């Protein structure tokens, strides 16, 4: 045996970074996420059919369009849900368009949802953890994600959500021994105000997830189709609780 051979890669290594370095990294990394979200929402011209941007419409039910597009890696699909809301203002909906409220809709067995730290007024780090009774896709999974909110010049609000690199995440929050750390890839919301109506908005929700651990790819993709339907539940929540604040954890 060669004693000089390199040590195996340590998947549990962690990086300790300052808040300033983390803030700069997340602002840089989230730019591409924001652009992806805006691009997904810009396909409104293809609302009733398939466009040439790779999105394939799967269903159109009760005013909700669900579509998918294969990711650049080809390993998973990104899923998109769009809905024209005529009874909820952008300000109302944006209070529940956040990582924690969305995660509550993914699976009812969300055992922990908390803000680890606020890096800026519109930039936070969040931990989401599911228990052993959750559905297979989420069972004993945890996610360490950033959440960045940006308002565009035309009034459009973008909420970009994605996992931190595993080394940075481990430095911020060590993984529990019985948990599996999944990855939420470029995901989030675009809330667009309609020019002629202050109480209506176009909602676009995009989600792409790698749960980590072994799960059949077809199972992950099939379950992701259901995830995008959370927009309906959040709409009802926004109607029922218009005064919700962004950092509510329930």
PDB file of C-alpha atoms in Angstrom:
ATOM      1  CA  UNK A   1       0.000   0.000   0.000  1.00  0.00           C
ATOM      2  CA  UNK A   2       1.324   3.434  -0.862  1.00  0.00           C
ATOM      3  CA  UNK A   3       1.370   5.486   2.329  1.00  0.00           C
ATOM      4  CA  UNK A   4       2.022   8.632   0.319  1.00  0.00           C
ATOM      5  CA  UNK A   5      -1.275   8.447  -1.546  1.00  0.00           C
ATOM      6  CA  UNK A   6      -3.516  11.481  -1.024  1.00  0.00           C
ATOM      7  CA  UNK A   7      -6.172  11.310   1.646  1.00  0.00           C
ATOM      8  CA  UNK A   8      -9.741  10.718   0.446  1.00  0.00           C
ATOM      9  CA  UNK A   9     -11.897  13.766  -0.089  1.00  0.00           C
ATOM     10  CA  UNK A  10     -13.556  14.845   3.144  1.00  0.00           C
ATOM     11  CA  UNK A  11     -17.166  15.660   2.401  1.00  0.00           C
ATOM     12  CA  UNK A  12     -17.636  17.184   5.856  1.00  0.00           C
ATOM     13  CA  UNK A  13     -14.990  19.897   5.573  1.00  0.00           C
ATOM     14  CA  UNK A  14     -16.165  23.409   6.360  1.00  0.00           C
ATOM     15  CA  UNK A  15     -15.107  26.945   5.568  1.00  0.00           C
ATOM     16  CA  UNK A  16     -15.327  29.738   8.072  1.00  0.00           C
ATOM     17  CA  UNK A  17     -16.061  33.041   6.353  1.00  0.00           C
ATOM     18  CA  UNK A  18     -16.753  36.507   7.688  1.00  0.00           C
ATOM     19  CA  UNK A  19     -20.166  38.105   7.319  1.00  0.00           C
ATOM     20  CA  UNK A  20     -18.716  40.598   4.863  1.00  0.00           C
ATOM     21  CA  UNK A  21     -17.200  37.857   2.681  1.00  0.00           C
ATOM     22  CA  UNK A  22     -20.429  35.839   2.861  1.00  0.00           C
ATOM     23  CA  UNK A  23     -22.473  38.897   1.910  1.00  0.00           C
ATOM     24  CA  UNK A  24     -20.277  39.596  -1.110  1.00  0.00           C
ATOM     25  CA  UNK A  25     -20.363  35.961  -2.200  1.00  0.00           C
ATOM     26  CA  UNK A  26     -24.143  35.681  -1.970  1.00  0.00           C
ATOM     27  CA  UNK A  27     -24.723  38.948  -3.832  1.00  0.00           C
ATOM     28  CA  UNK A  28     -22.463  37.676  -6.605  1.00  0.00           C
ATOM     29  CA  UNK A  29     -23.910  34.141  -6.700  1.00  0.00           C
ATOM     30  CA  UNK A  30     -27.521  35.313  -6.580  1.00  0.00           C
ATOM     31  CA  UNK A  31     -27.178  37.545  -9.646  1.00  0.00           C
ATOM     32  CA  UNK A  32     -27.429  34.579 -11.997  1.00  0.00           C
ATOM     33  CA  UNK A  33     -30.398  33.250  -9.994  1.00  0.00           C
ATOM     34  CA  UNK A  34     -32.207  36.576 -10.346  1.00  0.00           C
ATOM     35  CA  UNK A  35     -31.566  36.662 -14.081  1.00  0.00           C
ATOM     36  CA  UNK A  36     -32.840  33.079 -14.459  1.00  0.00           C
ATOM     37  CA  UNK A  37     -36.020  33.966 -12.582  1.00  0.00           C
ATOM     38  CA  UNK A  38     -36.620  37.092 -14.660  1.00  0.00           C
ATOM     39  CA  UNK A  39     -36.038  35.080 -17.826  1.00  0.00           C
ATOM     40  CA  UNK A  40     -38.583  32.480 -16.693  1.00  0.00           C
ATOM     41  CA  UNK A  41     -41.172  35.155 -15.978  1.00  0.00           C
ATOM     42  CA  UNK A  42     -40.497  36.912 -19.291  1.00  0.00           C
ATOM     43  CA  UNK A  43     -42.076  34.046 -21.243  1.00  0.00           C
ATOM     44  CA  UNK A  44     -45.556  35.430 -20.647  1.00  0.00           C
ATOM     45  CA  UNK A  45     -46.061  35.678 -24.401  1.00  0.00           C
ATOM     46  CA  UNK A  46     -46.102  31.879 -24.474  1.00  0.00           C
ATOM     47  CA  UNK A  47     -48.779  31.659 -21.748  1.00  0.00           C
ATOM     48  CA  UNK A  48     -51.046  29.264 -23.638  1.00  0.00           C
ATOM     49  CA  UNK A  49     -48.462  27.136 -25.355  1.00  0.00           C
ATOM     50  CA  UNK A  50     -44.875  26.001 -25.622  1.00  0.00           C
ATOM     51  CA  UNK A  51     -42.314  28.620 -26.485  1.00  0.00           C
ATOM     52  CA  UNK A  52     -38.843  28.314 -27.929  1.00  0.00           C
ATOM     53  CA  UNK A  53     -37.143  28.894 -24.574  1.00  0.00           C
ATOM     54  CA  UNK A  54     -37.170  25.260 -23.484  1.00  0.00           C
ATOM     55  CA  UNK A  55     -40.208  25.408 -21.187  1.00  0.00           C
ATOM     56  CA  UNK A  56     -42.796  22.716 -21.861  1.00  0.00           C
ATOM     57  CA  UNK A  57     -46.316  23.263 -20.543  1.00  0.00           C
ATOM     58  CA  UNK A  58     -47.497  20.282 -18.497  1.00  0.00           C
ATOM     59  CA  UNK A  59     -50.882  21.506 -17.331  1.00  0.00           C
ATOM     60  CA  UNK A  60     -53.165  24.528 -17.161  1.00  0.00           C
ATOM     61  CA  UNK A  61     -55.720  24.134 -14.392  1.00  0.00           C
ATOM     62  CA  UNK A  62     -57.773  26.680 -12.445  1.00  0.00           C
ATOM     63  CA  UNK A  63     -55.765  29.494 -13.973  1.00  0.00           C
ATOM     64  CA  UNK A  64     -52.389  27.989 -12.999  1.00  0.00           C
ATOM     65  CA  UNK A  65     -49.858  27.096 -15.671  1.00  0.00           C
ATOM     66  CA  UNK A  66     -47.310  24.406 -14.789  1.00  0.00           C
ATOM     67  CA  UNK A  67     -44.322  23.844 -17.038  1.00  0.00           C
ATOM     68  CA  UNK A  68     -40.896  22.256 -16.910  1.00  0.00           C
ATOM     69  CA  UNK A  69     -37.493  22.608 -18.523  1.00  0.00           C
ATOM     70  CA  UNK A  70     -34.499  20.310 -18.357  1.00  0.00           C
ATOM     71  CA  UNK A  71     -31.575  21.810 -16.463  1.00  0.00           C
ATOM     72  CA  UNK A  72     -28.228  22.517 -18.083  1.00  0.00           C
ATOM     73  CA  UNK A  73     -26.729  19.431 -16.422  1.00  0.00           C
ATOM     74  CA  UNK A  74     -29.579  17.278 -17.702  1.00  0.00           C
ATOM     75  CA  UNK A  75     -29.883  15.556 -14.322  1.00  0.00           C
ATOM     76  CA  UNK A  76     -33.127  17.181 -13.194  1.00  0.00           C
ATOM     77  CA  UNK A  77     -35.910  19.399 -14.423  1.00  0.00           C
ATOM     78  CA  UNK A  78     -36.700  22.910 -13.294  1.00  0.00           C
ATOM     79  CA  UNK A  79     -40.421  23.407 -12.708  1.00  0.00           C
ATOM     80  CA  UNK A  80     -42.358  26.643 -13.078  1.00  0.00           C
ATOM     81  CA  UNK A  81     -45.793  27.726 -11.908  1.00  0.00           C
ATOM     82  CA  UNK A  82     -47.493  30.930 -13.073  1.00  0.00           C
ATOM     83  CA  UNK A  83     -50.724  32.510 -11.987  1.00  0.00           C
ATOM     84  CA  UNK A  84     -52.483  35.807 -12.568  1.00  0.00           C
ATOM     85  CA  UNK A  85     -53.842  36.936  -9.191  1.00  0.00           C
ATOM     86  CA  UNK A  86     -56.684  39.426  -9.421  1.00  0.00           C
ATOM     87  CA  UNK A  87     -57.599  39.687  -5.750  1.00  0.00           C
ATOM     88  CA  UNK A  88     -54.199  40.030  -4.079  1.00  0.00           C
ATOM     89  CA  UNK A  89     -51.839  42.959  -4.408  1.00  0.00           C
ATOM     90  CA  UNK A  90     -48.102  42.413  -4.940  1.00  0.00           C
ATOM     91  CA  UNK A  91     -47.494  43.782  -1.443  1.00  0.00           C
ATOM     92  CA  UNK A  92     -49.809  41.174   0.081  1.00  0.00           C
ATOM     93  CA  UNK A  93     -48.373  38.237  -1.801  1.00  0.00           C
ATOM     94  CA  UNK A  94     -44.731  39.131  -1.260  1.00  0.00           C
ATOM     95  CA  UNK A  95     -45.195  38.721   2.508  1.00  0.00           C
ATOM     96  CA  UNK A  96     -45.604  34.960   2.023  1.00  0.00           C
ATOM     97  CA  UNK A  97     -43.337  34.542  -1.006  1.00  0.00           C
ATOM     98  CA  UNK A  98     -40.323  33.476   1.019  1.00  0.00           C
ATOM     99  CA  UNK A  99     -38.284  30.360   1.655  1.00  0.00           C
ATOM    100  CA  UNK A 100     -39.863  29.468   4.994  1.00  0.00           C
ATOM    101  CA  UNK A 101     -43.511  29.760   3.986  1.00  0.00           C
ATOM    102  CA  UNK A 102     -42.804  27.853   0.762  1.00  0.00           C
ATOM    103  CA  UNK A 103     -41.001  25.093   2.673  1.00  0.00           C
ATOM    104  CA  UNK A 104     -44.038  24.636   4.916  1.00  0.00           C
ATOM    105  CA  UNK A 105     -46.021  23.775   1.798  1.00  0.00           C
ATOM    106  CA  UNK A 106     -43.457  21.269   0.465  1.00  0.00           C
ATOM    107  CA  UNK A 107     -44.075  18.922   3.378  1.00  0.00           C
ATOM    108  CA  UNK A 108     -46.058  19.301   6.594  1.00  0.00           C
ATOM    109  CA  UNK A 109     -43.268  17.641   8.595  1.00  0.00           C
ATOM    110  CA  UNK A 110     -41.052  20.729   8.576  1.00  0.00           C
ATOM    111  CA  UNK A 111     -39.536  20.503  12.056  1.00  0.00           C
ATOM    112  CA  UNK A 112     -37.308  23.574  11.888  1.00  0.00           C
ATOM    113  CA  UNK A 113     -37.396  26.763   9.852  1.00  0.00           C
ATOM    114  CA  UNK A 114     -35.335  29.642  11.123  1.00  0.00           C
ATOM    115  CA  UNK A 115     -33.205  32.544  10.024  1.00  0.00           C
ATOM    116  CA  UNK A 116     -29.559  31.843  10.854  1.00  0.00           C
ATOM    117  CA  UNK A 117     -28.504  35.417  10.193  1.00  0.00           C
ATOM    118  CA  UNK A 118     -29.427  38.570   8.308  1.00  0.00           C
ATOM    119  CA  UNK A 119     -26.553  39.785   6.158  1.00  0.00           C
ATOM    120  CA  UNK A 120     -28.355  42.846   4.869  1.00  0.00           C
ATOM    121  CA  UNK A 121     -31.800  44.381   4.786  1.00  0.00           C
ATOM    122  CA  UNK A 122     -32.765  42.174   1.847  1.00  0.00           C
ATOM    123  CA  UNK A 123     -30.378  39.238   2.345  1.00  0.00           C
ATOM    124  CA  UNK A 124     -30.747  36.369   4.835  1.00  0.00           C
ATOM    125  CA  UNK A 125     -29.436  32.869   5.515  1.00  0.00           C
ATOM    126  CA  UNK A 126     -32.046  30.259   6.459  1.00  0.00           C
ATOM    127  CA  UNK A 127     -32.069  26.695   7.744  1.00  0.00           C
ATOM    128  CA  UNK A 128     -34.877  24.300   6.770  1.00  0.00           C
ATOM    129  CA  UNK A 129     -35.049  20.839   8.363  1.00  0.00           C
ATOM    130  CA  UNK A 130     -37.492  17.971   7.858  1.00  0.00           C
ATOM    131  CA  UNK A 131     -38.019  15.051  10.228  1.00  0.00           C
ATOM    132  CA  UNK A 132     -38.048  11.289   9.843  1.00  0.00           C
ATOM    133  CA  UNK A 133     -41.800  11.230   9.228  1.00  0.00           C
ATOM    134  CA  UNK A 134     -41.596  13.415   6.130  1.00  0.00           C
ATOM    135  CA  UNK A 135     -42.187  12.121   2.618  1.00  0.00           C
ATOM    136  CA  UNK A 136     -39.216  10.223   1.093  1.00  0.00           C
ATOM    137  CA  UNK A 137     -37.977  13.247  -0.858  1.00  0.00           C
ATOM    138  CA  UNK A 138     -37.596  15.271   2.362  1.00  0.00           C
ATOM    139  CA  UNK A 139     -37.117  12.620   5.039  1.00  0.00           C
ATOM    140  CA  UNK A 140     -34.290  13.717   7.366  1.00  0.00           C
ATOM    141  CA  UNK A 141     -33.229  16.353   4.817  1.00  0.00           C
ATOM    142  CA  UNK A 142     -32.005  19.811   5.702  1.00  0.00           C
ATOM    143  CA  UNK A 143     -31.235  22.806   3.518  1.00  0.00           C
ATOM    144  CA  UNK A 144     -29.073  25.866   4.230  1.00  0.00           C
ATOM    145  CA  UNK A 145     -30.187  28.548   1.790  1.00  0.00           C
ATOM    146  CA  UNK A 146     -29.816  32.235   1.083  1.00  0.00           C
ATOM    147  CA  UNK A 147     -32.821  34.433   0.390  1.00  0.00           C
ATOM    148  CA  UNK A 148     -32.311  37.668  -1.513  1.00  0.00           C
ATOM    149  CA  UNK A 149     -35.062  40.147  -2.350  1.00  0.00           C
ATOM    150  CA  UNK A 150     -34.696  42.785  -5.024  1.00  0.00           C
ATOM    151  CA  UNK A 151     -37.112  45.383  -6.384  1.00  0.00           C
ATOM    152  CA  UNK A 152     -36.718  46.274 -10.044  1.00  0.00           C
ATOM    153  CA  UNK A 153     -37.261  49.760 -11.471  1.00  0.00           C
ATOM    154  CA  UNK A 154     -40.663  48.778 -12.876  1.00  0.00           C
ATOM    155  CA  UNK A 155     -41.923  47.575  -9.489  1.00  0.00           C
ATOM    156  CA  UNK A 156     -41.279  43.881 -10.086  1.00  0.00           C
ATOM    157  CA  UNK A 157     -40.072  42.068  -6.972  1.00  0.00           C
ATOM    158  CA  UNK A 158     -37.706  39.095  -7.247  1.00  0.00           C
ATOM    159  CA  UNK A 159     -37.052  36.660  -4.386  1.00  0.00           C
ATOM    160  CA  UNK A 160     -34.013  34.499  -5.197  1.00  0.00           C
ATOM    161  CA  UNK A 161     -33.490  31.354  -3.097  1.00  0.00           C
ATOM    162  CA  UNK A 162     -30.726  28.749  -3.390  1.00  0.00           C
ATOM    163  CA  UNK A 163     -28.483  26.601  -1.220  1.00  0.00           C
ATOM    164  CA  UNK A 164     -25.078  27.763  -0.100  1.00  0.00           C
ATOM    165  CA  UNK A 165     -22.057  25.663  -1.137  1.00  0.00           C
ATOM    166  CA  UNK A 166     -21.765  22.720   1.249  1.00  0.00           C
ATOM    167  CA  UNK A 167     -18.435  23.905   2.696  1.00  0.00           C
ATOM    168  CA  UNK A 168     -19.823  27.339   3.579  1.00  0.00           C
ATOM    169  CA  UNK A 169     -23.049  25.810   4.874  1.00  0.00           C
ATOM    170  CA  UNK A 170     -21.082  23.445   7.117  1.00  0.00           C
ATOM    171  CA  UNK A 171     -19.153  26.367   8.562  1.00  0.00           C
ATOM    172  CA  UNK A 172     -22.365  28.211   9.391  1.00  0.00           C
ATOM    173  CA  UNK A 173     -24.403  25.250  10.611  1.00  0.00           C
ATOM    174  CA  UNK A 174     -22.838  21.802  11.208  1.00  0.00           C
ATOM    175  CA  UNK A 175     -24.966  19.007   9.785  1.00  0.00           C
ATOM    176  CA  UNK A 176     -26.731  16.767  12.257  1.00  0.00           C
ATOM    177  CA  UNK A 177     -25.511  13.161  12.245  1.00  0.00           C
ATOM    178  CA  UNK A 178     -28.835  11.668  11.171  1.00  0.00           C
ATOM    179  CA  UNK A 179     -29.624  14.244   8.502  1.00  0.00           C
ATOM    180  CA  UNK A 180     -28.904  14.497   4.771  1.00  0.00           C
ATOM    181  CA  UNK A 181     -28.085  17.913   3.403  1.00  0.00           C
ATOM    182  CA  UNK A 182     -29.962  18.525   0.173  1.00  0.00           C
ATOM    183  CA  UNK A 183     -29.465  21.303  -2.357  1.00  0.00           C
ATOM    184  CA  UNK A 184     -32.066  23.794  -3.464  1.00  0.00           C
ATOM    185  CA  UNK A 185     -30.784  24.965  -6.821  1.00  0.00           C
ATOM    186  CA  UNK A 186     -31.706  28.274  -8.446  1.00  0.00           C
ATOM    187  CA  UNK A 187     -35.292  28.848  -7.343  1.00  0.00           C
ATOM    188  CA  UNK A 188     -37.578  31.639  -6.226  1.00  0.00           C
ATOM    189  CA  UNK A 189     -40.352  34.070  -7.080  1.00  0.00           C
ATOM    190  CA  UNK A 190     -41.086  36.916  -9.450  1.00  0.00           C
ATOM    191  CA  UNK A 191     -44.038  39.146  -8.535  1.00  0.00           C
ATOM    192  CA  UNK A 192     -45.002  41.523 -11.344  1.00  0.00           C
ATOM    193  CA  UNK A 193     -47.427  44.396 -10.860  1.00  0.00           C
ATOM    194  CA  UNK A 194     -49.922  44.853 -13.662  1.00  0.00           C
ATOM    195  CA  UNK A 195     -49.888  48.338 -15.160  1.00  0.00           C
ATOM    196  CA  UNK A 196     -53.643  48.892 -15.076  1.00  0.00           C
ATOM    197  CA  UNK A 197     -54.539  47.325 -11.710  1.00  0.00           C
ATOM    198  CA  UNK A 198     -53.002  47.986  -8.306  1.00  0.00           C
ATOM    199  CA  UNK A 199     -54.652  44.894  -6.798  1.00  0.00           C
ATOM    200  CA  UNK A 200     -53.507  42.329  -9.333  1.00  0.00           C
ATOM    201  CA  UNK A 201     -50.170  40.736 -10.065  1.00  0.00           C
ATOM    202  CA  UNK A 202     -48.525  38.006 -12.121  1.00  0.00           C
ATOM    203  CA  UNK A 203     -46.785  35.379  -9.992  1.00  0.00           C
ATOM    204  CA  UNK A 204     -44.005  33.157 -11.296  1.00  0.00           C
ATOM    205  CA  UNK A 205     -42.512  30.459  -9.063  1.00  0.00           C
ATOM    206  CA  UNK A 206     -39.528  28.365 -10.144  1.00  0.00           C
ATOM    207  CA  UNK A 207     -38.117  25.434  -8.175  1.00  0.00           C
ATOM    208  CA  UNK A 208     -35.271  23.017  -8.801  1.00  0.00           C
ATOM    209  CA  UNK A 209     -34.051  20.641  -6.125  1.00  0.00           C
ATOM    210  CA  UNK A 210     -31.394  17.976  -5.600  1.00  0.00           C
ATOM    211  CA  UNK A 211     -32.371  16.199  -2.370  1.00  0.00           C
ATOM    212  CA  UNK A 212     -28.994  14.388  -2.084  1.00  0.00           C
ATOM    213  CA  UNK A 213     -28.848  10.839  -0.868  1.00  0.00           C
ATOM    214  CA  UNK A 214     -30.106   8.044  -3.109  1.00  0.00           C
ATOM    215  CA  UNK A 215     -33.521   8.529  -4.631  1.00  0.00           C
ATOM    216  CA  UNK A 216     -34.682   7.453  -8.082  1.00  0.00           C
ATOM    217  CA  UNK A 217     -34.443  10.389 -10.471  1.00  0.00           C
ATOM    218  CA  UNK A 218     -37.970   9.807 -11.778  1.00  0.00           C
ATOM    219  CA  UNK A 219     -39.298  10.038  -8.217  1.00  0.00           C
ATOM    220  CA  UNK A 220     -37.609  13.387  -7.599  1.00  0.00           C
ATOM    221  CA  UNK A 221     -38.848  14.852 -10.875  1.00  0.00           C
ATOM    222  CA  UNK A 222     -42.390  13.549 -10.312  1.00  0.00           C
ATOM    223  CA  UNK A 223     -42.522  15.045  -6.846  1.00  0.00           C
ATOM    224  CA  UNK A 224     -41.133  18.359  -8.049  1.00  0.00           C
ATOM    225  CA  UNK A 225     -44.206  18.650 -10.274  1.00  0.00           C
ATOM    226  CA  UNK A 226     -46.322  18.793  -7.132  1.00  0.00           C
ATOM    227  CA  UNK A 227     -44.102  21.381  -5.463  1.00  0.00           C
ATOM    228  CA  UNK A 228     -45.004  24.178  -7.834  1.00  0.00           C
ATOM    229  CA  UNK A 229     -48.678  23.916  -6.833  1.00  0.00           C
ATOM    230  CA  UNK A 230     -47.823  25.610  -3.519  1.00  0.00           C
ATOM    231  CA  UNK A 231     -48.557  28.927  -5.186  1.00  0.00           C
ATOM    232  CA  UNK A 232     -52.280  28.278  -4.658  1.00  0.00           C
ATOM    233  CA  UNK A 233     -51.827  27.639  -0.934  1.00  0.00           C
ATOM    234  CA  UNK A 234     -49.695  30.754  -0.507  1.00  0.00           C
ATOM    235  CA  UNK A 235     -52.302  32.795  -2.351  1.00  0.00           C
ATOM    236  CA  UNK A 236     -54.921  31.672   0.159  1.00  0.00           C
ATOM    237  CA  UNK A 237     -52.522  32.469   2.987  1.00  0.00           C
ATOM    238  CA  UNK A 238     -51.914  35.967   1.620  1.00  0.00           C
ATOM    239  CA  UNK A 239     -55.657  36.564   1.408  1.00  0.00           C
ATOM    240  CA  UNK A 240     -56.267  35.338   4.941  1.00  0.00           C
ATOM    241  CA  UNK A 241     -53.315  37.130   6.535  1.00  0.00           C
ATOM    242  CA  UNK A 242     -52.464  40.286   4.586  1.00  0.00           C
ATOM    243  CA  UNK A 243     -50.410  41.680   7.461  1.00  0.00           C
ATOM    244  CA  UNK A 244     -47.899  38.814   7.635  1.00  0.00           C
ATOM    245  CA  UNK A 245     -44.279  39.899   7.959  1.00  0.00           C
ATOM    246  CA  UNK A 246     -41.371  38.402   6.058  1.00  0.00           C
ATOM    247  CA  UNK A 247     -39.572  36.883   9.047  1.00  0.00           C
ATOM    248  CA  UNK A 248     -42.531  34.954  10.428  1.00  0.00           C
ATOM    249  CA  UNK A 249     -41.529  31.358  11.156  1.00  0.00           C
ATOM    250  CA  UNK A 250     -44.805  30.024  12.551  1.00  0.00           C
TER     251      UNK A 250
END
